[in-house]
XYZ file of C-alpha atoms in Angstrom:
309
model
C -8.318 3.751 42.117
C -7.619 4.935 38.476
C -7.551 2.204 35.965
C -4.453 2.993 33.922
C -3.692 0.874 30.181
C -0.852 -1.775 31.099
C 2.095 -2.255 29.285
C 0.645 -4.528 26.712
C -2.382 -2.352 26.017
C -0.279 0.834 25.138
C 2.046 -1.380 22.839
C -1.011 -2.167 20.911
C -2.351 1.512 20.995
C 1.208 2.654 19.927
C 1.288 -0.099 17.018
C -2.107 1.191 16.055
C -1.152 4.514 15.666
C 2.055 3.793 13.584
C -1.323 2.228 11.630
C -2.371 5.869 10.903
C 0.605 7.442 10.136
C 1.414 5.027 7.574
C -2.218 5.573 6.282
C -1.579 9.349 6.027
C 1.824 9.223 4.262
C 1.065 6.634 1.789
C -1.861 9.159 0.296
C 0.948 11.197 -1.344
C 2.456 7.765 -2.978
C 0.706 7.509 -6.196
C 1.129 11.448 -6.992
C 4.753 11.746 -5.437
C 5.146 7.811 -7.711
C 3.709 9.367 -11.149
C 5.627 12.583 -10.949
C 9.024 10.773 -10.437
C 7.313 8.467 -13.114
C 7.215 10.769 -16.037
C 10.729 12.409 -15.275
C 12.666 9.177 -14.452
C 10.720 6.344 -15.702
C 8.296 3.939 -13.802
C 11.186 1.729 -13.104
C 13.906 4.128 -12.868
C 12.047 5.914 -10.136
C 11.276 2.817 -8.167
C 14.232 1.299 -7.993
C 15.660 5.033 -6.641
C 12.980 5.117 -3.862
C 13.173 1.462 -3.004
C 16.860 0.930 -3.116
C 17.736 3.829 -0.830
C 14.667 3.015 1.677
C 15.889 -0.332 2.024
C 19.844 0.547 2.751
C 18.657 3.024 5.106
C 16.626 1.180 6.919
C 19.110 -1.877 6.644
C 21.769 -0.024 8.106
C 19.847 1.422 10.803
C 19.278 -2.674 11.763
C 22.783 -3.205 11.314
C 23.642 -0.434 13.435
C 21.676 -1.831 16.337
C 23.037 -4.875 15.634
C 19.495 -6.255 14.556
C 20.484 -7.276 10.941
C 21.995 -10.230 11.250
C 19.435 -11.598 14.263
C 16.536 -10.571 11.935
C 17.914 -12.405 8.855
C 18.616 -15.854 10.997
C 15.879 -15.933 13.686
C 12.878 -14.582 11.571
C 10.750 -17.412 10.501
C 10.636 -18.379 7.327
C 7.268 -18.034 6.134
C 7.549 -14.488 7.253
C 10.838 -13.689 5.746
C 10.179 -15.096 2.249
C 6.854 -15.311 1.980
C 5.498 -11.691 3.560
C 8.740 -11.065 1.779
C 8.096 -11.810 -1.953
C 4.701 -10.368 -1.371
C 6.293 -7.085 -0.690
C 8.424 -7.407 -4.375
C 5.091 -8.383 -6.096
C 3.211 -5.642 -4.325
C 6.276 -3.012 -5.444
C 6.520 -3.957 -8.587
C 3.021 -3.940 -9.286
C 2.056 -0.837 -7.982
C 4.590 1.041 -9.612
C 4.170 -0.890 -13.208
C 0.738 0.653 -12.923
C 1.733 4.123 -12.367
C 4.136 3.789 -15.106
C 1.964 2.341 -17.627
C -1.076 4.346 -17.143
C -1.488 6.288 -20.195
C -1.984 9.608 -18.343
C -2.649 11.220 -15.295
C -6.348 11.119 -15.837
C -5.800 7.441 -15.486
C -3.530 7.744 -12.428
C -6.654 8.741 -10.276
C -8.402 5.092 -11.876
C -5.387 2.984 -10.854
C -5.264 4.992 -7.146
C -9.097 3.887 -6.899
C -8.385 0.008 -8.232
C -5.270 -0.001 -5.975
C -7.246 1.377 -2.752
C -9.404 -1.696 -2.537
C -6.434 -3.141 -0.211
C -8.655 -2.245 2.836
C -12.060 -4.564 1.816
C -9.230 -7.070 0.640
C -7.547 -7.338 4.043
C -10.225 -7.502 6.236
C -12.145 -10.154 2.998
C -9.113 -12.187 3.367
C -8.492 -12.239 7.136
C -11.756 -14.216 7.430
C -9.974 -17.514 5.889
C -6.341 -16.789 7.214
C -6.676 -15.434 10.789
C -10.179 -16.973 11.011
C -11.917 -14.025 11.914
C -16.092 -14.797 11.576
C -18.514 -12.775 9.058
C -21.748 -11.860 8.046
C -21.397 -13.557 4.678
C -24.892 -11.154 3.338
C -22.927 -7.592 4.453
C -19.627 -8.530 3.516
C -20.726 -10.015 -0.448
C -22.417 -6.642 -0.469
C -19.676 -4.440 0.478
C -17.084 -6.443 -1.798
C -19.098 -5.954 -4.830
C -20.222 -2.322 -4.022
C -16.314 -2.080 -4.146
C -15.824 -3.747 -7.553
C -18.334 -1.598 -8.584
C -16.624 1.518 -7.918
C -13.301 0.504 -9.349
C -15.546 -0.651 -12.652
C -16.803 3.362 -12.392
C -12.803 4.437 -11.936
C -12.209 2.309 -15.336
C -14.864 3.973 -17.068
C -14.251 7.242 -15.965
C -10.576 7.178 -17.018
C -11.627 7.143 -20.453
C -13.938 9.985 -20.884
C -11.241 12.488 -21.836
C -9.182 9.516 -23.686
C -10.140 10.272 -26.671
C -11.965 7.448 -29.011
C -9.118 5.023 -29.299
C -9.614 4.279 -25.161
C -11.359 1.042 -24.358
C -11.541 -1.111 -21.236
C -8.560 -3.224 -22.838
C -6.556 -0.326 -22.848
C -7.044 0.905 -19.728
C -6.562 -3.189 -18.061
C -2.807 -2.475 -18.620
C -2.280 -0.103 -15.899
C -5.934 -1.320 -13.743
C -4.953 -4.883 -13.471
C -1.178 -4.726 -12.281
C -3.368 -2.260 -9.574
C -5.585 -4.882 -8.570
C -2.912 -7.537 -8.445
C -1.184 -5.155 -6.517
C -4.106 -4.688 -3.741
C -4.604 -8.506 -3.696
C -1.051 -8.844 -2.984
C -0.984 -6.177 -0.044
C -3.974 -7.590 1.492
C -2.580 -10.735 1.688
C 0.817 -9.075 3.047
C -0.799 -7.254 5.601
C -2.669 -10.482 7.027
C 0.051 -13.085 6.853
C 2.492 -11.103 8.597
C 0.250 -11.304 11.515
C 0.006 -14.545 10.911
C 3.577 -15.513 10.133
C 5.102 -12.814 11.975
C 3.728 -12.666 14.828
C 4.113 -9.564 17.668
C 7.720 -11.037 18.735
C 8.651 -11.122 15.379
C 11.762 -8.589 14.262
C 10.265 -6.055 11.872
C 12.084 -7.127 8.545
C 10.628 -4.139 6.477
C 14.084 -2.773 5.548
C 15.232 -6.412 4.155
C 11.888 -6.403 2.516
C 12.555 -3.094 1.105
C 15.772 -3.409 -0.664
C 14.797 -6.521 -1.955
C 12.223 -5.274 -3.804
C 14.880 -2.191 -4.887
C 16.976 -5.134 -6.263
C 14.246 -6.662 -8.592
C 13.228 -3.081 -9.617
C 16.898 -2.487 -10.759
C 16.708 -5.938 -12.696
C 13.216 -4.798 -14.008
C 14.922 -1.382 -15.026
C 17.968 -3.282 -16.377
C 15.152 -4.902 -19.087
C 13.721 -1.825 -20.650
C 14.755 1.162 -22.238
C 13.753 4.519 -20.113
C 15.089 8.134 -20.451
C 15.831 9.873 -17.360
C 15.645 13.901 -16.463
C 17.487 14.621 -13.168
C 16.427 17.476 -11.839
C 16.388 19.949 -8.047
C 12.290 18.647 -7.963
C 12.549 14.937 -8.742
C 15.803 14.709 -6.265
C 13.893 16.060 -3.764
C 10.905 13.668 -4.682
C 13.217 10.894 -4.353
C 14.360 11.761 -0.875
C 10.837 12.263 -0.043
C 9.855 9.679 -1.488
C 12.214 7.244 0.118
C 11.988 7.981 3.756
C 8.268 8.884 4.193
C 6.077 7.102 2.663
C 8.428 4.140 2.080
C 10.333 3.495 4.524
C 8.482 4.779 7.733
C 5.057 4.235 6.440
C 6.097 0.589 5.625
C 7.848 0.132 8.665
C 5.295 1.603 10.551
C 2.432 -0.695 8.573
C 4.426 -3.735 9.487
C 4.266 -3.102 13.127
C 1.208 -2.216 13.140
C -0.324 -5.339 10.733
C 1.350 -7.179 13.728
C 0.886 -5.652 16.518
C -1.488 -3.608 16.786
C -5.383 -3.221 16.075
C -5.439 -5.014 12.629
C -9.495 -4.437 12.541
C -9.293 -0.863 13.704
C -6.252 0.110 11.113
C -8.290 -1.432 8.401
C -11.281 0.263 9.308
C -9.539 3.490 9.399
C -7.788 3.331 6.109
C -11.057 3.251 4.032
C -10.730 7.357 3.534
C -7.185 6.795 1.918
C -8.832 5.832 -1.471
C -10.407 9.823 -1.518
C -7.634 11.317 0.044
C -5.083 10.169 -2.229
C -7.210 11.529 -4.971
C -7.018 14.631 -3.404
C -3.987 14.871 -3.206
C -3.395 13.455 -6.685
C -5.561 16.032 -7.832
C -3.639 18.929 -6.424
C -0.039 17.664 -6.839
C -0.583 16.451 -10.414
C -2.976 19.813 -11.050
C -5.819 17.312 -12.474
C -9.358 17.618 -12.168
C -10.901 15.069 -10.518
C -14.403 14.052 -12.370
C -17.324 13.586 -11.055
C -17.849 9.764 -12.195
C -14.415 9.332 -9.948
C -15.352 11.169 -6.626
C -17.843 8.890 -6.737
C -15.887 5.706 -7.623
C -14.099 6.535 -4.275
C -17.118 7.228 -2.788
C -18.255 3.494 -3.306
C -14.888 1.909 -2.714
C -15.142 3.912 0.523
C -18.984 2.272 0.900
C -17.802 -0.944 0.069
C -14.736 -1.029 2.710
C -17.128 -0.067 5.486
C -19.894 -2.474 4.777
C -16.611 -5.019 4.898
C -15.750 -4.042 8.090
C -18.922 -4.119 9.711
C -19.540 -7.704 8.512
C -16.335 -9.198 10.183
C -16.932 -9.894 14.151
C -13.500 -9.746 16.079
C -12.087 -8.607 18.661
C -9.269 -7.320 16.968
């Protein structure tokens, strides 16, 4: 008799490969973010994006009559915790884009930012108590700080003489913060959330919209609108935001958390790619290979933690 996946199994299979898609559309964020960026402003352009994902997706809740449910029944925790890690993710991510200097340092804060994968599965050990092999996973956390120290140092070969490691820590850090923050979101929403849980991305969403209109509402940015940038925006706003986070959510939940993870360690050199051929920037040699040991230092992570997924 053939042995066909139950219900449960193909939930988690289907979960897991909202995973990927996610994965795939957010390696066109930070080129699709710094284009916007320099037409719009950082701000500007992510309050756009983040406002319009977030009604959309709220009224596609409130049109299945999910919104209000989701708002009351959601635990706590999960609504305002996974919540303001969303806004501090958001804001982050996009401060960095904004306030890197140029686009040669775009490719150093897509680098520092891709170190979300090591983080998750670094951080899952303590919150979803997931064992490790302490030896491979201290190696594969620095071999990832070590790349991201590369990125930093390879952003400022073509800065000129007036770029130093201060200089470039105004767009790195926010990046870092930012992959902290998402590692953290991506394992207490499991945690919080749960697989019953309603998937409160869209609320998520235009909160972090609001802020970023209050953020834009503090600073001073000229705006260009434009056929290209609209069409950015729209892009921008139901792909890789909206879906991909939606998507990310379920699968953070309920899908294969370990497998996900493990998969998303090629985002780091695919979004360079793709930076590289959106933006029409070389890519240098020093920052393949910052990738290249992010990359290393994700898979060494992985293969330290021991679950079953």
């Amino acid at each position: 008799m053939e042995n066909r996946p139950g219900p449960s199994q193909n939930a988690t299979r289907a979960a897991t490969g909202c995973g990927l898609l996610a994965i795939v559309l957010w390696s066109t964020t930070i080129a699709c973010s710094r284009s916007m960026a320099e037409q719009l402003g950082a701000f500007t352009s992510a309050a756009t994006v983040y406002l319009a994902a977030g009604l959309i997706g709220c009224a596609g809740l409130a049109l299945r009559g999910r919104l209000v449910p989701t708002l009351r029944h959601t635990s706590p925790r999960y609504l305002y915790g996974c919540g303001g890690l969303m806004v501090a993710y958001t804001v982050l991510l996009y401060a960095a884009v904004g306030l890197a200097q140029t686009r040669v340092q775009v490719i150093t804060v897509t680098v520092c930012n891709y170190l979300w994968p090591s983080l998750t599965l670094l951080l899952a050990v303590p919150i979803l108590g997931w064992r490790t092999r302490p030896l491979i996973l201290l190696t594969g956390t620095l071999i990832g700080i070590a790349g991201v120290a590369l990125a930093v140092g390879a952003g400022g070969v073509d800065a000129g003489p007036s770029a130093s490691w201060s200089g470039h820590a105004v767009s790195t850090l926010p990046a870092l913060l930012a992959a902290v923050a998402w590692g953290l979101y991506s394992n207490l929403s499991r945690r919080w959330g749960g697989a019953q849980a309603e998937n409160a991305m869209p609320v998520f969403l235009l909160a972090s919209g609001v802020v970023l209109v209050v953020l834009r509402a503090c600073r001073v940015e000229h705006s260009v609108w434009t056929a290209r940038v609209v069409g950015e925006a729209a892009y921008m706003a139901i792909f890789p935001t909206l879906l991909a986070y939606v998507c990310w959510d379920t699968a953070a939940r309920r899908g294969n958390l370990s497998l996900v993870a493990a998969l998303s360690y090629l985002t780091p050199l695919l979004s360079v790619l793709v930076s590289s051929l959106y933006l029409d920037l070389p890519v240098q040699p020093q920052q393949w290979l910052a990738g290249a040991l992010v990359v290393g230092g994700a898979v060494l992570c992985r293969m330290s933690v021991v679950t079953d997924g």
